[in-house]
Amino acid sequence: MTLTVLSDEQVNSIFESLNLDELEEFRAVLASGLHEFSTGSQVDGADAFQQPHRITTLHPETKATTLYMPSCGPEGMGCKIVSLTTSAATQDPSVKPISPTGVVNLFSPGGELTGVVHASSLTAFRTALGSACLLLRRNHVRDITVFGSGSQAYWHVRLALMMRGSTIRHVYIINHRFSESAGQILKKFSIIPQAVKEREGWSTAKFSILTPSFHEFDRLQKEHIRASDVIYCCTPSRKELFDAHILTNHEGRKKGRLIVAVGSFTPEMRELPEALLHQVTRHNDKHDKPHRHFHKHAEEGGVIVVDTLEGVLQEAGEIISAKIPATHLVELGELVMLHRLRVEESEAEASASDANSEFERTDTTDTGSAMSSVYGNQISRPSSPASSASSNHKSTFHLPFRTKSGSSSDSEKKKKEDHMVRWLRDGTVVYKSVGLGLMDLVVGTHLVDVAAKKNIGTRIEGF
């Protein structure tokens, strides 16, 4: 068995050099794994993916918190080990801050060690890759706001530029202070070769950074958020990053946005305001008649998309604080089932889009089945007993494709599916991710394969 060892610099070099087809291969691998996990697919009577909850230790001297994240899947087994100091620990001036650092260990199904991969860039990339599954089908991706300036912020914007660069005009970076990392993120984008920028279509995109030290910070932050089609929250914040009113009042709700929160991962942390979460999970009474009014709002799905239901309910501070029930959460992996929608639905909707929308879709989306271009062409399989609502990590939100046979007409199911596809494409979608080990497993395994083909990394034969 050959062991491949990849440093963070080598991992970065592989990710930065990906062309669109190679990036799509990574996305498809992750999407397939999330789908198998969320739908409870089984192999020989056992779940195809097994995802135990992470455990932590606290070093008594350095106050380093270490997280251990195991996973098991068809590819083999994996365990990520990451150490860092929490914001609470660094309140003590005697504690030396430790930036997140660690390693992903990968094993074959037979237990042989096949990969040791530095975790920093891999973690940021695979998290952004999950968010990109929702980004890819958005109708409008022109203006982006990102909170934070670390690796998560960089890779979320970087993948957006790779996938939708030809339509992106502005990237607004908002940071709580003008730190070294804030300057570095701008530099990282500026040093990307001009030929790459032109190939990806964003050579004329404008980047700016905003911190509270700026004059009229509140006004500028509000303008950036309101103007944005996509908002990325990538900070380990312990308080809401912006006032909910910016997006929950009539003006804020006119425009649909993709809002991604990946930075907070403990019950004490939070990035998104509670009022926003309550707004997007509010269901209109089914007996209410459609009506036109002066304030037209973007569609809201009545649900928050999450990477892992169980993990979010235990770790996502904003979800816990807002008391969002499991019935209003749906796992990202389940949405792949929406690709069963007819080709003509997507084509008809696309033809009704305005000229700007049509221009944006030119090189970035396919007008095939509504979700297959996002999640690949895997065939949806019938729900197994493990995919019922009683399973530990399964959502109880009633997606159209969960309707039992005979409980509604095909036309009713089609309307529900059509609404959900329109919502994912044009409406206000909130995605909360706390991360799960299987993302490291499937993306890390594919990364090792790609590294071998590109002859990158240290390879130890017969380990």
Coordinates of N, CA and C in Angstrom, one line a residue, residues 69-255:
M69 N -12.6 14.1 14.5 CA -13.8 13.9 13.7 C -13.7 12.7 12.8
P70 N -14.2 11.5 13.3 CA -14.1 10.3 12.5 C -15.2 10.1 11.5
S71 N -15.0 9.3 10.5 CA -16.1 9.0 9.6 C -15.7 7.7 8.9
C72 N -16.7 7.0 8.3 CA -16.5 5.8 7.6 C -17.5 5.8 6.4
G73 N -16.9 5.3 5.2 CA -17.7 5.3 4.0 C -17.2 4.2 3.0
P74 N -17.8 4.1 1.9 CA -17.4 3.1 0.9 C -15.9 3.3 0.5
E75 N -15.4 4.6 0.6 CA -14.0 4.8 0.2 C -13.0 4.3 1.2
G76 N -13.5 4.1 2.5 CA -12.6 3.8 3.6 C -13.0 4.5 4.8
M77 N -12.0 4.8 5.6 CA -12.2 5.5 6.9 C -11.4 6.7 6.9
G78 N -11.8 7.7 7.8 CA -11.0 8.9 7.9 C -11.1 9.5 9.3
C79 N -10.2 10.2 9.8 CA -10.3 10.9 11.0 C -9.5 12.2 10.9
K80 N -10.2 13.3 11.1 CA -9.5 14.6 11.1 C -9.2 15.0 12.5
I81 N -8.0 15.5 12.8 CA -7.7 16.0 14.1 C -7.2 17.4 14.0
V82 N -7.9 18.4 14.6 CA -7.6 19.8 14.5 C -7.5 20.4 15.9
S83 N -6.4 21.2 16.1 CA -6.2 21.9 17.3 C -6.3 23.4 17.1
L84 N -6.8 24.1 18.1 CA -7.0 25.6 18.0 C -7.3 26.1 19.4
T85 N -7.1 27.4 19.6 CA -7.6 28.0 20.8 C -8.9 28.8 20.5
T86 N -9.9 28.6 21.4 CA -11.2 29.2 21.2 C -11.1 30.7 21.6
S87 N -12.0 31.5 21.2 CA -12.0 32.9 21.5 C -12.2 33.1 23.0
A88 N -12.9 32.2 23.7 CA -13.0 32.3 25.1 C -11.7 32.1 25.8
A89 N -10.9 31.1 25.3 CA -9.6 30.8 25.9 C -8.6 32.0 25.8
T90 N -8.7 32.7 24.7 CA -7.7 33.8 24.4 C -8.1 35.0 25.2
Q91 N -9.2 35.0 25.9 CA -9.5 36.1 26.8 C -8.4 36.2 27.9
D92 N -7.8 35.1 28.2 CA -6.7 35.0 29.2 C -5.5 35.5 28.5
P93 N -4.8 36.6 28.9 CA -3.7 37.1 28.3 C -2.5 36.2 28.3
S94 N -2.5 35.2 29.2 CA -1.3 34.3 29.3 C -1.4 33.2 28.3
V95 N -2.6 33.0 27.6 CA -2.8 32.0 26.6 C -2.3 32.4 25.3
K96 N -1.4 31.7 24.7 CA -0.9 32.0 23.3 C -1.9 31.5 22.3
P97 N -2.4 32.3 21.4 CA -3.4 31.9 20.4 C -2.8 30.8 19.5
I98 N -3.6 29.8 19.2 CA -3.2 28.8 18.2 C -4.2 28.8 17.1
S99 N -3.7 29.2 15.9 CA -4.6 29.1 14.7 C -5.0 27.7 14.4
P100 N -6.1 27.4 13.8 CA -6.5 26.1 13.6 C -5.5 25.3 12.7
T101 N -5.0 24.2 13.2 CA -4.1 23.4 12.5 C -4.3 21.9 12.8
G102 N -4.0 21.1 11.8 CA -4.2 19.7 12.0 C -4.0 18.8 10.8
V103 N -4.5 17.7 10.8 CA -4.3 16.7 9.7 C -5.5 15.8 9.5
V104 N -5.7 15.4 8.3 CA -6.7 14.4 7.9 C -6.0 13.1 7.6
N105 N -6.3 12.0 8.4 CA -5.8 10.7 8.2 C -6.8 9.9 7.4
L106 N -6.3 9.3 6.3 CA -7.2 8.5 5.4 C -6.8 7.1 5.4
F107 N -7.8 6.2 5.4 CA -7.5 4.7 5.5 C -8.3 4.0 4.4
S108 N -7.7 2.9 3.9 CA -8.4 2.1 2.9 C -9.5 1.3 3.6
P109 N -10.5 0.7 2.9 CA -11.5 -0.1 3.6 C -10.9 -1.2 4.4
G110 N -9.7 -1.6 4.1 CA -9.0 -2.7 4.8 C -8.3 -2.2 6.0
G111 N -8.2 -0.8 6.2 CA -7.6 -0.3 7.4 C -6.1 0.2 7.1
E112 N -5.6 0.1 5.9 CA -4.2 0.6 5.7 C -4.3 2.1 5.5
L113 N -3.3 2.8 6.1 CA -3.1 4.2 6.0 C -2.7 4.6 4.6
T114 N -3.6 5.4 3.9 CA -3.3 5.7 2.5 C -3.0 7.2 2.3
G115 N -3.4 8.0 3.3 CA -3.1 9.5 3.1 C -3.0 10.2 4.4
V116 N -2.1 11.2 4.5 CA -2.0 12.1 5.6 C -1.9 13.5 4.9
V117 N -3.0 14.2 5.1 CA -3.2 15.5 4.4 C -3.3 16.6 5.4
H118 N -2.6 17.7 5.2 CA -2.7 18.9 6.1 C -4.1 19.3 6.0
A119 N -4.7 19.7 7.2 CA -6.2 19.9 7.2 C -6.6 21.4 6.9
S120 N -5.7 22.3 7.0 CA -6.2 23.7 6.9 C -6.9 24.1 5.6
S121 N -6.2 24.0 4.5 CA -6.8 24.3 3.2 C -7.9 23.3 2.8
L122 N -7.7 22.0 3.1 CA -8.6 21.0 2.8 C -10.0 21.3 3.4
T123 N -9.9 21.7 4.7 CA -11.2 22.0 5.4 C -11.9 23.2 4.8
A124 N -11.2 24.2 4.5 CA -11.8 25.4 4.0 C -12.3 25.1 2.6
F125 N -11.6 24.4 1.8 CA -12.0 24.0 0.4 C -13.3 23.2 0.4
R126 N -13.3 22.1 1.3 CA -14.5 21.2 1.2 C -15.7 21.9 1.8
T127 N -15.5 22.8 2.7 CA -16.7 23.5 3.3 C -17.2 24.4 2.2
A128 N -16.4 25.2 1.5 CA -16.8 26.0 0.4 C -17.4 25.2 -0.7
L129 N -16.9 24.0 -1.0 CA -17.5 23.2 -2.0 C -18.9 22.8 -1.7
G130 N -19.2 22.5 -0.4 CA -20.6 22.3 -0.1 C -21.5 23.5 -0.4
S131 N -21.0 24.7 0.0 CA -21.8 25.9 -0.3 C -21.9 26.1 -1.8
A132 N -20.9 25.7 -2.6 CA -21.0 25.9 -4.0 C -22.1 25.1 -4.7
C133 N -22.5 24.0 -4.0 CA -23.6 23.2 -4.6 C -24.9 24.0 -4.7
L134 N -25.0 24.9 -3.8 CA -26.2 25.8 -3.8 C -25.9 27.1 -4.7
L135 N -24.7 27.5 -4.7 CA -24.3 28.7 -5.5 C -24.5 28.4 -7.0
L136 N -24.1 27.2 -7.5 CA -24.1 27.0 -8.9 C -25.4 27.2 -9.6
R137 N -26.5 27.0 -8.9 CA -27.8 27.1 -9.6 C -28.4 28.5 -9.4
R138 N -27.8 29.4 -8.7 CA -28.4 30.7 -8.5 C -28.4 31.5 -9.8
N139 N -29.5 32.2 -10.0 CA -29.7 32.9 -11.2 C -28.8 34.1 -11.3
H140 N -28.7 34.8 -10.1 CA -27.8 36.0 -10.1 C -26.7 35.9 -9.1
V141 N -25.5 36.0 -9.6 CA -24.3 36.0 -8.8 C -23.4 37.1 -9.3
R142 N -23.7 38.3 -8.9 CA -23.0 39.5 -9.4 C -22.2 40.2 -8.3
D143 N -22.9 40.4 -7.1 CA -22.2 41.1 -6.0 C -22.2 40.1 -4.8
I144 N -21.0 40.0 -4.2 CA -20.8 39.1 -3.1 C -20.3 39.9 -1.9
T145 N -20.9 39.6 -0.7 CA -20.3 40.1 0.6 C -19.8 38.9 1.4
V146 N -18.6 39.0 1.9 CA -18.1 38.0 2.8 C -17.6 38.6 4.1
F147 N -18.1 38.0 5.2 CA -17.7 38.4 6.5 C -16.5 37.5 6.9
G148 N -15.4 38.1 7.2 CA -14.2 37.4 7.6 C -13.1 37.5 6.5
S149 N -11.9 37.1 6.9 CA -10.8 37.3 6.0 C -9.8 36.1 6.0
G150 N -10.2 35.0 6.7 CA -9.4 33.8 6.8 C -9.6 32.9 5.6
S151 N -9.1 31.6 5.8 CA -9.1 30.6 4.7 C -10.5 30.3 4.2
Q152 N -11.5 30.2 5.2 CA -12.8 29.9 4.8 C -13.4 31.0 3.9
A153 N -13.1 32.3 4.3 CA -13.6 33.4 3.4 C -13.0 33.4 2.1
Y154 N -11.7 33.1 2.0 CA -11.0 33.1 0.8 C -11.5 32.0 -0.2
W155 N -11.7 30.8 0.3 CA -12.1 29.7 -0.6 C -13.5 29.8 -1.0
H156 N -14.4 30.4 -0.1 CA -15.8 30.6 -0.6 C -15.8 31.6 -1.8
V157 N -15.1 32.7 -1.7 CA -15.0 33.6 -2.8 C -14.3 33.0 -4.0
R158 N -13.2 32.3 -3.7 CA -12.4 31.7 -4.8 C -13.2 30.8 -5.6
L159 N -14.0 29.9 -5.0 CA -14.8 28.9 -5.8 C -15.9 29.7 -6.5
A160 N -16.5 30.7 -5.9 CA -17.5 31.5 -6.6 C -16.8 32.1 -7.9
L161 N -15.6 32.6 -7.8 CA -14.9 33.2 -9.0 C -14.7 32.1 -10.0
M162 N -14.3 30.9 -9.6 CA -14.0 29.8 -10.5 C -15.3 29.4 -11.3
M163 N -16.4 29.4 -10.5 CA -17.7 28.8 -11.1 C -18.5 29.9 -11.8
R164 N -18.5 31.1 -11.3 CA -19.4 32.2 -11.8 C -18.7 33.5 -12.0
G165 N -17.4 33.4 -12.3 CA -16.5 34.6 -12.4 C -17.0 35.5 -13.5
S166 N -17.6 35.1 -14.6 CA -18.0 35.9 -15.7 C -19.1 36.9 -15.3
T167 N -19.8 36.7 -14.2 CA -20.9 37.5 -13.9 C -20.6 38.4 -12.6
I168 N -19.5 38.1 -11.9 CA -19.2 38.7 -10.7 C -18.6 40.1 -10.9
R169 N -19.2 41.1 -10.3 CA -18.8 42.5 -10.4 C -18.1 43.1 -9.2
H170 N -18.6 42.7 -8.0 CA -18.0 43.3 -6.8 C -17.9 42.2 -5.8
V171 N -16.8 42.2 -5.0 CA -16.6 41.4 -3.8 C -16.3 42.3 -2.6
Y172 N -17.3 42.4 -1.7 CA -17.1 43.2 -0.5 C -16.7 42.3 0.7
I173 N -15.5 42.7 1.2 CA -15.0 41.9 2.4 C -15.2 42.8 3.6
I174 N -15.9 42.2 4.6 CA -16.2 43.0 5.8 C -15.5 42.2 7.0
N175 N -14.7 42.9 7.7 CA -13.9 42.3 8.8 C -14.0 43.2 10.0
H176 N -14.0 42.6 11.2 CA -14.2 43.3 12.5 C -13.0 44.3 12.7
R177 N -11.9 44.1 12.1 CA -10.8 45.0 12.2 C -9.8 44.8 11.0
F178 N -9.0 45.9 10.7 CA -8.1 45.7 9.6 C -6.8 45.0 10.1
S179 N -6.9 43.7 10.0 CA -5.8 42.9 10.6 C -4.8 42.4 9.5
E180 N -3.8 41.7 9.8 CA -2.9 41.2 8.8 C -3.6 40.3 7.9
S181 N -4.5 39.4 8.4 CA -5.3 38.5 7.5 C -6.2 39.3 6.5
A182 N -6.7 40.4 7.0 CA -7.5 41.2 6.1 C -6.7 41.7 4.9
G183 N -5.5 42.1 5.2 CA -4.7 42.6 4.1 C -4.2 41.4 3.2
Q184 N -4.0 40.3 3.8 CA -3.5 39.1 3.1 C -4.6 38.6 2.1
I185 N -5.9 38.6 2.5 CA -6.9 38.1 1.6 C -7.0 38.9 0.3
L186 N -6.8 40.2 0.4 CA -6.8 41.0 -0.8 C -5.6 40.7 -1.7
K187 N -4.5 40.5 -1.0 CA -3.2 40.2 -1.7 C -3.3 38.9 -2.5
K188 N -4.0 37.9 -1.8 CA -4.1 36.6 -2.4 C -4.9 36.6 -3.7
F189 N -5.9 37.5 -3.7 CA -6.7 37.6 -5.0 C -5.9 38.4 -6.0
S190 N -5.2 39.4 -5.6 CA -4.4 40.2 -6.5 C -3.3 39.5 -7.2
I191 N -2.7 38.5 -6.6 CA -1.6 37.8 -7.1 C -2.0 36.6 -8.0
I192 N -3.2 36.3 -8.1 CA -3.7 35.3 -9.0 C -3.3 35.7 -10.4
P193 N -2.7 34.9 -11.2 CA -2.2 35.3 -12.6 C -3.3 35.9 -13.4
Q194 N -3.0 37.0 -14.1 CA -4.0 37.6 -15.0 C -4.6 36.7 -16.0
A195 N -3.9 35.7 -16.5 CA -4.4 34.8 -17.4 C -5.5 33.9 -16.8
V196 N -5.3 33.6 -15.5 CA -6.3 32.8 -14.8 C -7.6 33.7 -14.6
K197 N -7.4 34.9 -14.2 CA -8.6 35.8 -14.0 C -9.4 35.9 -15.3
E198 N -8.6 36.1 -16.4 CA -9.3 36.2 -17.7 C -10.0 34.9 -18.1
R199 N -9.4 33.8 -17.9 CA -10.0 32.5 -18.2 C -11.3 32.3 -17.4
E200 N -11.2 32.7 -16.1 CA -12.4 32.5 -15.3 C -13.4 33.6 -15.4
G201 N -13.0 34.7 -16.1 CA -14.0 35.8 -16.4 C -14.1 36.9 -15.4
W202 N -13.3 37.0 -14.4 CA -13.4 38.1 -13.4 C -12.3 39.1 -13.3
S203 N -11.6 39.3 -14.4 CA -10.5 40.2 -14.5 C -10.9 41.6 -14.1
T204 N -12.1 42.0 -14.4 CA -12.6 43.4 -14.1 C -13.3 43.5 -12.8
A205 N -13.5 42.4 -12.0 CA -14.2 42.4 -10.8 C -13.5 43.3 -9.8
K206 N -14.2 44.0 -9.0 CA -13.7 45.0 -8.0 C -13.8 44.4 -6.6
F207 N -12.7 44.5 -5.8 CA -12.6 44.0 -4.4 C -12.4 45.2 -3.5
S208 N -13.1 45.1 -2.4 CA -12.9 46.2 -1.3 C -13.1 45.6 0.0
I209 N -12.5 46.2 1.0 CA -12.6 45.8 2.4 C -13.2 46.9 3.3
L210 N -14.0 46.5 4.2 CA -14.7 47.4 5.1 C -14.5 47.0 6.5
T211 N -14.1 47.9 7.4 CA -13.9 47.6 8.8 C -14.7 48.7 9.6
P212 N -15.0 48.4 10.9 CA -15.7 49.4 11.7 C -14.9 50.8 11.8
S213 N -13.6 50.8 11.5 CA -12.9 52.0 11.6 C -13.2 53.0 10.5
F214 N -13.9 52.5 9.4 CA -14.3 53.3 8.3 C -15.4 54.3 8.7
H215 N -15.3 55.5 8.1 CA -16.4 56.5 8.3 C -17.7 55.9 7.7
E216 N -18.8 56.1 8.5 CA -20.1 55.6 8.1 C -20.1 54.1 7.8
F217 N -19.4 53.4 8.7 CA -19.4 51.9 8.5 C -20.8 51.3 8.4
D218 N -21.7 51.7 9.3 CA -23.0 51.1 9.4 C -23.7 51.3 8.0
R219 N -23.7 52.5 7.5 CA -24.3 52.7 6.2 C -23.7 51.9 5.1
L220 N -22.4 51.9 5.0 CA -21.8 51.1 4.0 C -22.0 49.6 4.1
Q221 N -22.0 49.1 5.3 CA -22.3 47.7 5.5 C -23.7 47.4 5.0
K222 N -24.6 48.2 5.4 CA -26.0 48.0 5.0 C -26.1 48.0 3.4
E223 N -25.4 48.9 2.8 CA -25.5 49.0 1.3 C -24.9 47.8 0.7
H224 N -23.7 47.3 1.2 CA -23.1 46.1 0.7 C -24.0 44.9 0.8
I225 N -24.6 44.7 2.0 CA -25.4 43.5 2.2 C -26.7 43.6 1.3
R226 N -27.3 44.7 1.2 CA -28.5 44.9 0.4 C -28.2 44.6 -1.1
A227 N -27.0 45.1 -1.5 CA -26.6 44.9 -2.9 C -26.3 43.5 -3.3
S228 N -25.9 42.7 -2.3 CA -25.3 41.4 -2.6 C -26.4 40.3 -3.0
D229 N -25.9 39.5 -3.9 CA -26.7 38.3 -4.3 C -26.3 37.1 -3.4
V230 N -25.1 37.1 -2.9 CA -24.6 36.1 -2.1 C -23.9 36.7 -0.9
I231 N -24.2 36.1 0.3 CA -23.5 36.6 1.5 C -22.9 35.4 2.2
Y232 N -21.6 35.5 2.4 CA -20.9 34.4 3.1 C -20.5 34.9 4.5
C233 N -20.8 34.1 5.5 CA -20.4 34.4 6.9 C -19.4 33.4 7.3
C234 N -18.1 33.8 7.5 CA -17.0 32.9 7.7 C -16.2 33.3 9.0
T235 N -16.9 33.6 10.1 CA -16.1 34.1 11.3 C -16.6 33.3 12.5
P236 N -15.8 33.0 13.4 CA -16.2 32.3 14.7 C -16.8 33.3 15.7
S237 N -17.8 34.0 15.2 CA -18.4 35.1 16.0 C -19.2 34.6 17.1
R238 N -19.3 35.4 18.2 CA -20.1 35.1 19.3 C -21.3 36.0 19.4
K239 N -21.5 36.9 18.4 CA -22.7 37.7 18.3 C -23.0 37.9 16.8
E240 N -24.3 38.3 16.6 CA -24.8 38.4 15.2 C -23.9 39.4 14.4
L241 N -23.6 39.1 13.2 CA -22.7 39.9 12.3 C -23.4 41.2 11.8
F242 N -24.7 41.2 11.7 CA -25.4 42.3 11.1 C -26.8 42.4 11.7
D243 N -27.4 43.5 11.6 CA -28.8 43.8 12.0 C -29.8 43.0 11.1
A244 N -30.6 42.2 11.7 CA -31.6 41.5 10.9 C -32.5 42.4 10.0
H245 N -32.7 43.6 10.5 CA -33.6 44.5 9.8 C -33.2 44.8 8.4
I246 N -31.9 44.7 8.1 CA -31.3 45.0 6.8 C -32.0 44.0 5.8
L247 N -32.2 42.8 6.2 CA -32.8 41.8 5.3 C -34.2 41.4 5.5
T248 N -34.8 41.8 6.7 CA -36.1 41.3 7.0 C -37.2 42.4 6.7
N249 N -36.8 43.6 6.5 CA -37.9 44.6 6.2 C -38.3 44.5 4.8
H250 N -39.3 45.3 4.4 CA -39.8 45.2 3.0 C -38.7 45.4 2.0
E251 N -37.9 46.3 2.2 CA -36.8 46.6 1.2 C -35.8 45.4 1.1
G252 N -35.5 44.9 2.2 CA -34.5 43.8 2.2 C -35.0 42.5 1.6
R253 N -36.3 42.3 1.7 CA -36.9 41.1 1.2 C -37.3 41.1 -0.3
K254 N -37.1 42.2 -0.9 CA -37.4 42.3 -2.3 C -36.5 41.4 -3.2
K255 N -35.3 41.2 -2.7 CA -34.3 40.5 -3.5 C -34.0 39.2 -2.9

